[in-house]
Amino acid sequence: MKKFFLLVIGYWLLVISYYGCAGPYQQNKRRTITIKGSDTMVILGQRWAEEYMKKVATERPQVGADRPQVGAERPQVVIQVTGGGSGTGIAALINGGTDICQSSRPMKENEKKAFSGKQKKEVKEIPVAIDAISIYVHKDNPLKELTLEQIKNIFTGKIVNWSNLIKGWADKKIVAYSRENNSGTYLYFKEHILNNEDFATDVQTLPGTAAVVNAVSKDLYSIGYGGIAYGKGIRFLKVKKDEKSSAVEPTPENVYKRTYPISRELYFYLAGEPQGEIKNFINWVLSAEGQKICEEVGYFPLR
Amino acid sequence: MKKIIHFRVKPRIKEWIIETLIRSSAVIVIVSLILIFLFVGKETLPIFFSSEIKQEVNLNRLFLPQARQNEKFVWQPISTVPKYSIIPLIIGTLKTTIIALLFALPLAIGAAIFTSEFAPTWLRELIKPAIELLAGVPSVVLGFFGLIVLATWLQNIFSWTFRLNAITAGIALGLAILPVVYTVTEDALSAVPNSYREGSLALGANVWQTAWGVVLPAALPGIFAACVLGFGRAFGETMIVLMASGNAAITSLKFTDSVRTLSATIATELAEVVVGSAHYYTLFFIGTFLFVFTFINNILGQWFVQRLRKRLHGET
């Protein structure tokens, strides 16, 4: 028993002494960058932040007790990423509550006006990645393409049977899969495809794109949407803007050419031209290394 | 019995310290339970008292049918006109719970009767730990099993419209409560004194008659307690239903429809909800509802078990 208590006390002494010693050095050379905004982009922002902080930490000369002054040229960079929604991020930027605002939509004119009115400078818009949503069906489903209008009607429950979409295939109910309502993909789909109408009540919601892909691959009469993930057993549908336009496949080329209709740019907004450490960070985000992370998280890099 | 007390002065302080520690741990358990209830309950108050929140969500909107063209009960919190009826969620929870009980109770009680009354010792030593091992399977694994394997099997056999539905989720949920019900039932059967069995066998009844006519009735209060425990577990279980039920809030009595349960709704929506919004308070209301419901269920269960016990043993 005694030994145990001694161990516990010893452990706490160690912890306290570690933080006690390490604290002052780190605090001296520390630059905190806050990023706030779109929930869609939180994961992307966090991955960027992690990688960048790691990179900066390895580039900095080691700050040890024996040579505390060597790392003086470059501060340690700490990046804090929070969500809350694009609107929240923009409001924070206007009020000077964040360094960088992540937004999955372009800033509105009146928001820009509010910003320049309050901060006395122009807002700086930097596209940082591209997001696209694809529509999937089972690989044996004969359906090839859908218009945006049809997609909307399927998910709002106005088209309920496959016979309304394909002649002479199957008289079966369309089983629609969606993402949970806490995901950015859900909100984007609801805003841009459903024009803010409600999803039908029998649309099933699954946790994660992987779950949607899996469910669609097992279910011949189903349809689902999500990021452009590559899954076995499913097929991507071509999407038409309206009856007259041509059907476009969700390939990277079409997303870049902006011909695929369900894609959008993701932005960073800053208070004026970036400076100092923020500038270094943004340059890195736009570099090949930073853009590679977009692909890892499931978005498209800018070209 | 003769009491042996050693009078020594020094250990008294030690005893006092240990006693206080033990007593305070008991108090901490109760206090934390009360505090959890208070804090969760506190977050639901705006639904009753804040006029601003009440405009968006109130008891009427939560429970009663709303005047709308097609559907009277809708859970659609993210919407231009948010709809907060928790009736589809309650129906969904009850549907999965009923299926889980229908699946698990006969299996668990049957297995318990077999192991305690019929099985030879070596087989019993094999079955008992095996079933109890099932309790160690994390619920997320059971949910994954339901989502990937079970749903495909059932769809291949029955070809339901919804691959993920109340029956799929209910069976996966049944696997989770099976070991709980089994263990408690087995204990109840084993606790029946051997003199009952011997008496019955001496009167000429065979093993089967003894098990069915004597041991089972004697163990009934314990078995009932097992069922109550299983019900409570199934009602509040989250991960399995979140993965295997499809999570569509449909108001229907059909068991082959997809369902959304109370617990799964909290789990998915609380992470991203705006703190202080009507949606946020509604989720806490659902949490309080779950808490109160399982609490009442357990109390009623306890009370009924005691009554049963008195009727079976008390008067003799």
PDB file of C-alpha atoms in Angstrom, chain A residues 39 42 83-85 88 172-178 180-183 186-187 190 195-207 211 214-221, chain B residues 71 73-81 83 147-149 152 155 159-165 242-243 245-251 258 260 264 267-269 271-272 274 279:
ATOM      1  CA  ASP A  39     -18.456  22.132 -40.099  1.00  0.00           C
ATOM      2  CA  VAL A  42     -13.405  21.039 -39.643  1.00  0.00           C
ATOM      3  CA  GLY A  83     -16.487  24.404 -36.271  1.00  0.00           C
ATOM      4  CA  GLY A  84     -19.858  25.993 -35.722  1.00  0.00           C
ATOM      5  CA  GLY A  85     -20.827  26.557 -39.340  1.00  0.00           C
ATOM      6  CA  THR A  88     -20.548  31.453 -37.324  1.00  0.00           C
ATOM      7  CA  LYS A 172     -40.017  -1.650 -56.315  1.00  0.00           C
ATOM      8  CA  LYS A 173     -39.845   1.101 -53.753  1.00  0.00           C
ATOM      9  CA  ILE A 174     -36.757   3.314 -53.932  1.00  0.00           C
ATOM     10  CA  VAL A 175     -34.803   2.889 -50.702  1.00  0.00           C
ATOM     11  CA  ALA A 176     -32.934   6.140 -50.101  1.00  0.00           C
ATOM     12  CA  TYR A 177     -29.893   6.430 -47.852  1.00  0.00           C
ATOM     13  CA  SER A 178     -28.693   9.731 -46.444  1.00  0.00           C
ATOM     14  CA  GLU A 180     -26.840  11.812 -40.404  1.00  0.00           C
ATOM     15  CA  ASN A 181     -28.097  15.375 -39.946  1.00  0.00           C
ATOM     16  CA  ASN A 182     -24.932  16.381 -38.092  1.00  0.00           C
ATOM     17  CA  SER A 183     -22.772  16.065 -41.206  1.00  0.00           C
ATOM     18  CA  TYR A 186     -26.163  16.412 -45.261  1.00  0.00           C
ATOM     19  CA  LEU A 187     -26.479  20.176 -44.937  1.00  0.00           C
ATOM     20  CA  LYS A 190     -30.261  19.709 -48.220  1.00  0.00           C
ATOM     21  CA  ASN A 195     -33.499  23.688 -51.839  1.00  0.00           C
ATOM     22  CA  ASN A 196     -33.985  23.432 -48.065  1.00  0.00           C
ATOM     23  CA  GLU A 197     -37.037  21.214 -48.301  1.00  0.00           C
ATOM     24  CA  ASP A 198     -37.248  18.374 -45.768  1.00  0.00           C
ATOM     25  CA  PHE A 199     -36.025  14.889 -46.480  1.00  0.00           C
ATOM     26  CA  ALA A 200     -38.842  12.314 -46.673  1.00  0.00           C
ATOM     27  CA  THR A 201     -39.345  10.614 -43.297  1.00  0.00           C
ATOM     28  CA  ASP A 202     -38.457   7.168 -44.617  1.00  0.00           C
ATOM     29  CA  VAL A 203     -35.037   8.243 -45.877  1.00  0.00           C
ATOM     30  CA  GLN A 204     -32.599   6.228 -43.781  1.00  0.00           C
ATOM     31  CA  THR A 205     -29.634   7.980 -42.247  1.00  0.00           C
ATOM     32  CA  LEU A 206     -26.356   6.182 -41.716  1.00  0.00           C
ATOM     33  CA  PRO A 207     -23.238   7.173 -39.809  1.00  0.00           C
ATOM     34  CA  ALA A 211     -21.825   2.970 -44.248  1.00  0.00           C
ATOM     35  CA  ASN A 214     -21.841  -0.415 -47.963  1.00  0.00           C
ATOM     36  CA  ALA A 215     -25.635  -0.297 -47.658  1.00  0.00           C
ATOM     37  CA  VAL A 216     -26.095   0.685 -51.309  1.00  0.00           C
ATOM     38  CA  SER A 217     -23.760  -2.067 -52.471  1.00  0.00           C
ATOM     39  CA  LYS A 218     -25.917  -4.637 -50.645  1.00  0.00           C
ATOM     40  CA  ASP A 219     -29.267  -3.307 -51.762  1.00  0.00           C
ATOM     41  CA  LEU A 220     -30.272  -3.552 -55.427  1.00  0.00           C
ATOM     42  CA  TYR A 221     -33.168  -1.092 -55.127  1.00  0.00           C
TER      43      TYR A 221
ATOM     44  CA  GLU B  71     -47.980  13.240 -41.500  1.00  0.00           C
ATOM     45  CA  PHE B  73     -45.859  12.991 -36.161  1.00  0.00           C
ATOM     46  CA  VAL B  74     -42.562  14.092 -37.687  1.00  0.00           C
ATOM     47  CA  TRP B  75     -39.036  14.248 -36.258  1.00  0.00           C
ATOM     48  CA  GLN B  76     -37.207  16.704 -38.530  1.00  0.00           C
ATOM     49  CA  PRO B  77     -35.138  19.038 -36.330  1.00  0.00           C
ATOM     50  CA  ILE B  78     -32.925  20.383 -39.126  1.00  0.00           C
ATOM     51  CA  SER B  79     -35.440  22.156 -41.282  1.00  0.00           C
ATOM     52  CA  THR B  80     -36.740  25.586 -42.161  1.00  0.00           C
ATOM     53  CA  VAL B  81     -39.710  24.638 -39.958  1.00  0.00           C
ATOM     54  CA  LYS B  83     -40.486  19.446 -36.303  1.00  0.00           C
ATOM     55  CA  LEU B 147     -25.267  -3.928 -40.326  1.00  0.00           C
ATOM     56  CA  ILE B 148     -23.026  -6.106 -42.484  1.00  0.00           C
ATOM     57  CA  VAL B 149     -23.899  -9.766 -41.879  1.00  0.00           C
ATOM     58  CA  THR B 152     -27.791  -9.389 -45.634  1.00  0.00           C
ATOM     59  CA  GLN B 155     -32.778  -9.690 -46.724  1.00  0.00           C
ATOM     60  CA  SER B 159     -36.437  -9.667 -49.280  1.00  0.00           C
ATOM     61  CA  TRP B 160     -37.855  -6.805 -47.218  1.00  0.00           C
ATOM     62  CA  THR B 161     -37.962  -3.321 -48.731  1.00  0.00           C
ATOM     63  CA  PHE B 162     -35.799  -1.939 -45.947  1.00  0.00           C
ATOM     64  CA  ARG B 163     -32.606  -3.888 -45.432  1.00  0.00           C
ATOM     65  CA  LEU B 164     -32.072  -2.197 -42.093  1.00  0.00           C
ATOM     66  CA  ASN B 165     -35.241  -2.377 -40.024  1.00  0.00           C
ATOM     67  CA  LEU B 242     -27.585   3.320 -34.385  1.00  0.00           C
ATOM     68  CA  MET B 243     -25.786   1.031 -36.810  1.00  0.00           C
ATOM     69  CA  SER B 245     -31.747   0.187 -37.694  1.00  0.00           C
ATOM     70  CA  GLY B 246     -31.420   2.597 -40.632  1.00  0.00           C
ATOM     71  CA  ASN B 247     -32.406   5.557 -38.419  1.00  0.00           C
ATOM     72  CA  ALA B 248     -35.407   6.748 -40.400  1.00  0.00           C
ATOM     73  CA  ALA B 249     -38.018   8.237 -38.067  1.00  0.00           C
ATOM     74  CA  ILE B 250     -41.092   6.557 -39.542  1.00  0.00           C
ATOM     75  CA  THR B 251     -44.342   6.495 -37.578  1.00  0.00           C
ATOM     76  CA  SER B 258     -36.669   1.314 -40.666  1.00  0.00           C
ATOM     77  CA  ARG B 260     -34.965   5.610 -35.293  1.00  0.00           C
ATOM     78  CA  ALA B 264     -29.524   6.818 -31.310  1.00  0.00           C
ATOM     79  CA  ALA B 267     -25.958  10.012 -29.972  1.00  0.00           C
ATOM     80  CA  THR B 268     -25.939  11.347 -33.519  1.00  0.00           C
ATOM     81  CA  GLU B 269     -27.409  14.792 -33.080  1.00  0.00           C
ATOM     82  CA  ALA B 271     -22.433  16.283 -31.273  1.00  0.00           C
ATOM     83  CA  GLU B 272     -23.238  19.093 -33.702  1.00  0.00           C
ATOM     84  CA  VAL B 274     -26.151  24.532 -31.510  1.00  0.00           C
ATOM     85  CA  HIS B 279     -33.067  21.332 -30.727  1.00  0.00           C
TER      86      HIS B 279
END
